[in-house]
PDB file of C-alpha atoms in Angstrom:
ATOM      1  CA  MET Q   1      -0.022  -0.046   0.110  1.00 68.00           C
ATOM      2  CA  LEU Q   2       2.956   2.319   0.701  1.00 79.00           C
ATOM      3  CA  VAL Q   3       4.439   1.783  -2.791  1.00 87.00           C
ATOM      4  CA  LEU Q   4       0.909   2.757  -4.380  1.00 83.00           C
ATOM      5  CA  LEU Q   5       0.601   5.827  -2.127  1.00 84.00           C
ATOM      6  CA  ALA Q   6       4.172   6.783  -3.228  1.00 89.00           C
ATOM      7  CA  PHE Q   7       3.326   6.191  -6.838  1.00 91.00           C
ATOM      8  CA  ILE Q   8       0.186   8.302  -6.687  1.00 90.00           C
ATOM      9  CA  ILE Q   9       2.052  11.232  -5.027  1.00 91.00           C
ATOM     10  CA  ILE Q  10       4.919  11.102  -7.406  1.00 94.00           C
ATOM     11  CA  PHE Q  11       2.467  10.826 -10.394  1.00 92.00           C
ATOM     12  CA  HIS Q  12       0.567  13.991  -9.012  1.00 93.00           C
ATOM     13  CA  ILE Q  13       3.596  16.006  -8.648  1.00 96.00           C
ATOM     14  CA  THR Q  14       4.812  15.148 -12.092  1.00 96.00           C
ATOM     15  CA  SER Q  15       1.409  16.293 -13.425  1.00 95.00           C
ATOM     16  CA  ALA Q  16       1.798  19.548 -11.496  1.00 96.00           C
ATOM     17  CA  ALA Q  17       5.560  20.069 -12.794  1.00 96.00           C
ATOM     18  CA  LEU Q  18       4.205  19.441 -16.353  1.00 96.00           C
ATOM     19  CA  LEU Q  19       1.459  21.894 -15.873  1.00 96.00           C
ATOM     20  CA  PHE Q  20       4.012  24.509 -14.428  1.00 96.00           C
ATOM     21  CA  ILE Q  21       6.366  23.983 -17.503  1.00 95.00           C
ATOM     22  CA  ALA Q  22       3.881  24.133 -20.046  1.00 94.00           C
ATOM     23  CA  THR Q  23       2.278  27.331 -18.695  1.00 93.00           C
ATOM     24  CA  ILE Q  24       5.579  29.233 -18.058  1.00 92.00           C
ATOM     25  CA  ASP Q  25       7.983  28.196 -20.835  1.00 88.00           C
ATOM     26  CA  ASN Q  26       8.058  30.025 -24.273  1.00 83.00           C
ATOM     27  CA  ALA Q  27       7.769  27.047 -26.570  1.00 88.00           C
ATOM     28  CA  TRP Q  28       4.104  26.512 -27.789  1.00 90.00           C
ATOM     29  CA  TRP Q  29       4.999  27.307 -31.421  1.00 90.00           C
ATOM     30  CA  VAL Q  30       8.809  27.173 -32.484  1.00 89.00           C
ATOM     31  CA  GLY Q  31      10.983  27.460 -35.478  1.00 85.00           C
ATOM     32  CA  GLU Q  32      14.743  28.152 -36.108  1.00 86.00           C
ATOM     33  CA  GLU Q  33      14.462  31.795 -35.464  1.00 85.00           C
ATOM     34  CA  PHE Q  34      11.703  32.161 -33.019  1.00 85.00           C
ATOM     35  CA  LEU Q  35       9.739  30.964 -29.962  1.00 87.00           C
ATOM     36  CA  VAL Q  36       6.070  31.817 -29.362  1.00 87.00           C
ATOM     37  CA  ASP Q  37       3.952  30.970 -26.311  1.00 84.00           C
ATOM     38  CA  VAL Q  38       0.960  32.457 -24.648  1.00 87.00           C
ATOM     39  CA  TRP Q  39       2.784  35.304 -23.026  1.00 88.00           C
ATOM     40  CA  ARG Q  40       5.124  36.732 -25.501  1.00 88.00           C
ATOM     41  CA  VAL Q  41       6.914  36.296 -29.161  1.00 87.00           C
ATOM     42  CA  CYS Q  42      10.674  36.059 -29.392  1.00 86.00           C
ATOM     43  CA  ILE Q  43      12.604  36.531 -32.456  1.00 85.00           C
ATOM     44  CA  ASN Q  44      16.280  35.291 -32.324  1.00 83.00           C
ATOM     45  CA  ASN Q  45      15.577  34.504 -28.752  1.00 74.00           C
ATOM     46  CA  THR Q  46      16.723  38.029 -27.793  1.00 79.00           C
ATOM     47  CA  ASN Q  47      13.974  40.282 -29.367  1.00 84.00           C
ATOM     48  CA  CYS Q  48      10.829  39.383 -27.176  1.00 84.00           C
ATOM     49  CA  THR Q  49       7.604  41.287 -27.356  1.00 83.00           C
ATOM     50  CA  GLU Q  50       4.986  40.748 -24.624  1.00 85.00           C
ATOM     51  CA  LEU Q  51       1.391  40.035 -25.761  1.00 84.00           C
ATOM     52  CA  SER Q  52      -0.947  42.863 -24.762  1.00 84.00           C
ATOM     53  CA  ASP Q  53      -4.400  43.931 -25.437  1.00 85.00           C
ATOM     54  CA  SER Q  54      -3.311  45.646 -28.681  1.00 85.00           C
ATOM     55  CA  VAL Q  55      -2.928  42.102 -30.093  1.00 84.00           C
ATOM     56  CA  LYS Q  56      -5.834  41.033 -32.225  1.00 87.00           C
ATOM     57  CA  GLU Q  57      -7.711  37.979 -30.823  1.00 85.00           C
ATOM     58  CA  PHE Q  58      -6.158  38.931 -27.396  1.00 88.00           C
ATOM     59  CA  SER Q  59      -9.124  37.637 -25.867  1.00 91.00           C
ATOM     60  CA  THR Q  60      -8.182  34.084 -27.141  1.00 91.00           C
ATOM     61  CA  VAL Q  61      -4.947  34.246 -25.924  1.00 90.00           C
ATOM     62  CA  GLN Q  62      -6.148  35.434 -22.386  1.00 93.00           C
ATOM     63  CA  ALA Q  63      -8.520  32.370 -22.407  1.00 95.00           C
ATOM     64  CA  VAL Q  64      -5.561  30.021 -22.942  1.00 94.00           C
ATOM     65  CA  GLN Q  65      -3.633  31.953 -20.224  1.00 94.00           C
ATOM     66  CA  ALA Q  66      -6.379  32.048 -17.717  1.00 96.00           C
ATOM     67  CA  THR Q  67      -7.427  28.168 -18.228  1.00 96.00           C
ATOM     68  CA  MET Q  68      -3.593  27.111 -18.078  1.00 96.00           C
ATOM     69  CA  ILE Q  69      -3.138  29.165 -14.839  1.00 96.00           C
ATOM     70  CA  LEU Q  70      -6.426  27.742 -13.363  1.00 97.00           C
ATOM     71  CA  SER Q  71      -5.403  24.184 -14.307  1.00 97.00           C
ATOM     72  CA  THR Q  72      -2.135  24.532 -12.435  1.00 97.00           C
ATOM     73  CA  ILE Q  73      -3.841  26.032  -9.378  1.00 97.00           C
ATOM     74  CA  LEU Q  74      -6.457  23.192  -9.276  1.00 97.00           C
ATOM     75  CA  CYS Q  75      -3.758  20.641  -9.645  1.00 96.00           C
ATOM     76  CA  CYS Q  76      -1.938  21.992  -6.517  1.00 97.00           C
ATOM     77  CA  ILE Q  77      -5.072  22.495  -4.489  1.00 97.00           C
ATOM     78  CA  ALA Q  78      -6.089  18.785  -5.577  1.00 96.00           C
ATOM     79  CA  PHE Q  79      -2.822  17.567  -4.159  1.00 96.00           C
ATOM     80  CA  LEU Q  80      -3.149  19.652  -0.876  1.00 96.00           C
ATOM     81  CA  ILE Q  81      -6.773  18.310  -0.364  1.00 94.00           C
ATOM     82  CA  PHE Q  82      -5.359  14.572  -1.098  1.00 93.00           C
ATOM     83  CA  VAL Q  83      -2.886  15.016   1.826  1.00 91.00           C
ATOM     84  CA  LEU Q  84      -5.524  16.307   3.873  1.00 92.00           C
ATOM     85  CA  GLN Q  85      -7.963  13.506   3.122  1.00 89.00           C
ATOM     86  CA  LEU Q  86      -5.355  11.047   3.877  1.00 86.00           C
ATOM     87  CA  PHE Q  87      -5.481  12.080   7.526  1.00 86.00           C
ATOM     88  CA  ARG Q  88      -9.360  12.909   7.651  1.00 85.00           C
ATOM     89  CA  LEU Q  89     -11.214  10.189   5.672  1.00 80.00           C
ATOM     90  CA  LYS Q  90     -12.424   7.212   7.486  1.00 84.00           C
ATOM     91  CA  GLN Q  91     -11.273   3.809   6.322  1.00 82.00           C
ATOM     92  CA  GLY Q  92     -12.978   2.633   3.205  1.00 77.00           C
ATOM     93  CA  GLU Q  93     -13.952   6.010   1.852  1.00 83.00           C
ATOM     94  CA  ARG Q  94     -12.954   7.315  -1.578  1.00 83.00           C
ATOM     95  CA  PHE Q  95     -11.082  10.484  -2.490  1.00 85.00           C
ATOM     96  CA  VAL Q  96     -14.040  11.901  -4.402  1.00 90.00           C
ATOM     97  CA  LEU Q  97     -13.259  15.680  -3.675  1.00 93.00           C
ATOM     98  CA  THR Q  98      -9.607  15.255  -4.766  1.00 93.00           C
ATOM     99  CA  SER Q  99     -10.730  13.539  -7.835  1.00 93.00           C
ATOM    100  CA  ILE Q 100     -13.205  16.169  -8.744  1.00 96.00           C
ATOM    101  CA  ILE Q 101     -10.819  18.885  -8.428  1.00 96.00           C
ATOM    102  CA  GLN Q 102      -8.041  16.970 -10.233  1.00 96.00           C
ATOM    103  CA  LEU Q 103     -10.589  16.275 -13.229  1.00 96.00           C
ATOM    104  CA  MET Q 104     -11.388  20.131 -13.393  1.00 97.00           C
ATOM    105  CA  SER Q 105      -7.764  20.627 -13.740  1.00 97.00           C
ATOM    106  CA  CYS Q 106      -7.547  18.168 -16.460  1.00 96.00           C
ATOM    107  CA  LEU Q 107     -10.715  19.837 -18.118  1.00 97.00           C
ATOM    108  CA  CYS Q 108      -9.058  23.242 -17.819  1.00 97.00           C
ATOM    109  CA  VAL Q 109      -5.835  22.121 -19.656  1.00 97.00           C
ATOM    110  CA  MET Q 110      -7.830  20.320 -22.198  1.00 97.00           C
ATOM    111  CA  ILE Q 111      -9.771  23.567 -22.948  1.00 97.00           C
ATOM    112  CA  ALA Q 112      -6.486  25.852 -23.128  1.00 96.00           C
ATOM    113  CA  ALA Q 113      -4.693  23.313 -25.356  1.00 95.00           C
ATOM    114  CA  SER Q 114      -7.751  22.968 -27.462  1.00 96.00           C
ATOM    115  CA  ILE Q 115      -8.353  26.721 -28.099  1.00 95.00           C
ATOM    116  CA  TYR Q 116      -4.731  27.219 -28.833  1.00 93.00           C
ATOM    117  CA  THR Q 117      -4.942  24.375 -31.349  1.00 93.00           C
ATOM    118  CA  ASP Q 118      -7.929  25.731 -32.980  1.00 94.00           C
ATOM    119  CA  ARG Q 119      -7.151  29.524 -32.916  1.00 90.00           C
ATOM    120  CA  ARG Q 120      -3.294  29.606 -33.471  1.00 88.00           C
ATOM    121  CA  LYS Q 121      -3.555  30.281 -36.934  1.00 87.00           C
ATOM    122  CA  ASP Q 122      -6.167  33.072 -36.607  1.00 88.00           C
ATOM    123  CA  ILE Q 123      -3.969  34.746 -33.917  1.00 86.00           C
ATOM    124  CA  HIS Q 124      -0.919  34.538 -36.133  1.00 84.00           C
ATOM    125  CA  ASP Q 125      -2.661  35.662 -39.346  1.00 86.00           C
ATOM    126  CA  GLY Q 126      -4.367  38.647 -37.497  1.00 87.00           C
ATOM    127  CA  ASN Q 127      -1.122  39.991 -36.185  1.00 83.00           C
ATOM    128  CA  PRO Q 128       1.446  40.043 -39.062  1.00 83.00           C
ATOM    129  CA  GLU Q 129       3.781  42.543 -37.361  1.00 82.00           C
ATOM    130  CA  LEU Q 130       4.316  40.054 -34.475  1.00 80.00           C
ATOM    131  CA  TYR Q 131       4.059  36.722 -36.269  1.00 79.00           C
ATOM    132  CA  ALA Q 132       5.509  37.575 -39.614  1.00 79.00           C
ATOM    133  CA  LEU Q 133       8.584  34.929 -39.428  1.00 78.00           C
ATOM    134  CA  THR Q 134       6.458  32.269 -37.720  1.00 78.00           C
ATOM    135  CA  SER Q 135       4.573  30.902 -40.569  1.00 77.00           C
ATOM    136  CA  ASP Q 136       7.101  28.030 -40.929  1.00 84.00           C
ATOM    137  CA  GLY Q 137       6.959  26.922 -37.210  1.00 86.00           C
ATOM    138  CA  SER Q 138       5.675  23.645 -35.777  1.00 90.00           C
ATOM    139  CA  TYR Q 139       3.909  23.076 -32.015  1.00 92.00           C
ATOM    140  CA  GLY Q 140       6.710  23.152 -29.522  1.00 91.00           C
ATOM    141  CA  TYR Q 141       7.364  21.134 -26.390  1.00 92.00           C
ATOM    142  CA  SER Q 142       5.333  23.336 -24.094  1.00 94.00           C
ATOM    143  CA  PHE Q 143       2.340  22.764 -26.089  1.00 94.00           C
ATOM    144  CA  ILE Q 144       3.025  18.952 -26.303  1.00 95.00           C
ATOM    145  CA  LEU Q 145       3.609  18.948 -22.334  1.00 95.00           C
ATOM    146  CA  ALA Q 146       0.199  20.670 -21.994  1.00 95.00           C
ATOM    147  CA  TRP Q 147      -1.372  17.638 -23.831  1.00 96.00           C
ATOM    148  CA  VAL Q 148       0.525  15.180 -21.810  1.00 97.00           C
ATOM    149  CA  ALA Q 149      -0.378  17.098 -18.717  1.00 96.00           C
ATOM    150  CA  PHE Q 150      -4.010  16.549 -19.866  1.00 96.00           C
ATOM    151  CA  ALA Q 151      -3.440  12.674 -19.854  1.00 96.00           C
ATOM    152  CA  PHE Q 152      -1.648  12.785 -16.623  1.00 96.00           C
ATOM    153  CA  THR Q 153      -4.292  14.705 -14.720  1.00 96.00           C
ATOM    154  CA  PHE Q 154      -7.084  12.684 -16.321  1.00 96.00           C
ATOM    155  CA  ILE Q 155      -5.642   9.422 -15.118  1.00 95.00           C
ATOM    156  CA  SER Q 156      -4.832  10.927 -11.793  1.00 94.00           C
ATOM    157  CA  GLY Q 157      -8.349  12.180 -11.361  1.00 94.00           C
ATOM    158  CA  LEU Q 158      -9.692   8.599 -12.284  1.00 93.00           C
ATOM    159  CA  MET Q 159      -7.109   7.043  -9.741  1.00 92.00           C
ATOM    160  CA  TYR Q 160      -8.312   9.118  -7.069  1.00 89.00           C
ATOM    161  CA  LEU Q 161     -11.991   8.132  -7.951  1.00 89.00           C
ATOM    162  CA  ILE Q 162     -11.289   4.507  -7.747  1.00 88.00           C
ATOM    163  CA  LEU Q 163      -8.889   4.565  -4.814  1.00 83.00           C
ATOM    164  CA  ARG Q 164     -10.208   3.802  -1.205  1.00 76.00           C
ATOM    165  CA  LYS Q 165      -8.417   4.845   1.992  1.00 70.00           C
ATOM    166  CA  ARG Q 166      -7.088   1.815   3.905  1.00 70.00           C
ATOM    167  CA  LYS Q 167      -5.139   1.421   7.279  1.00 64.00           C
TER     168      LYS Q 167
END
């Protein structure tokens, strides 16, 4: 049982780390000469421009930012609630509250990655002054980590739903 508990804790911490990296790092759309994320556009890794409300489709960018931040916060809250439930739940009860919060985190990261997948071209085409050199890029590792974090938080949420407290 102790090994299972350690696995669940490590899995949850890994999920949170993936969410932090995907949210913070500058590699959602990459090319040889540029890096783009939901916070800024960097050309030659030195000339960085922060995304602001002057950007067309900025509300879309803000939706991705907000849902990624919310996903990360919910994942951390779920971990804290799991630790509290370890000491508070009676034997045989399920970690339902932790599961619900973790699945909400899963939903948020899915929404953020889906919005970015669908609207990336519109954001780039609507702002040629910022994204002129980014047409020949591809999805970067932060974007991929967001989808991996989706899978991890989903599996983690299901594990908490199935898991019962033992001695």
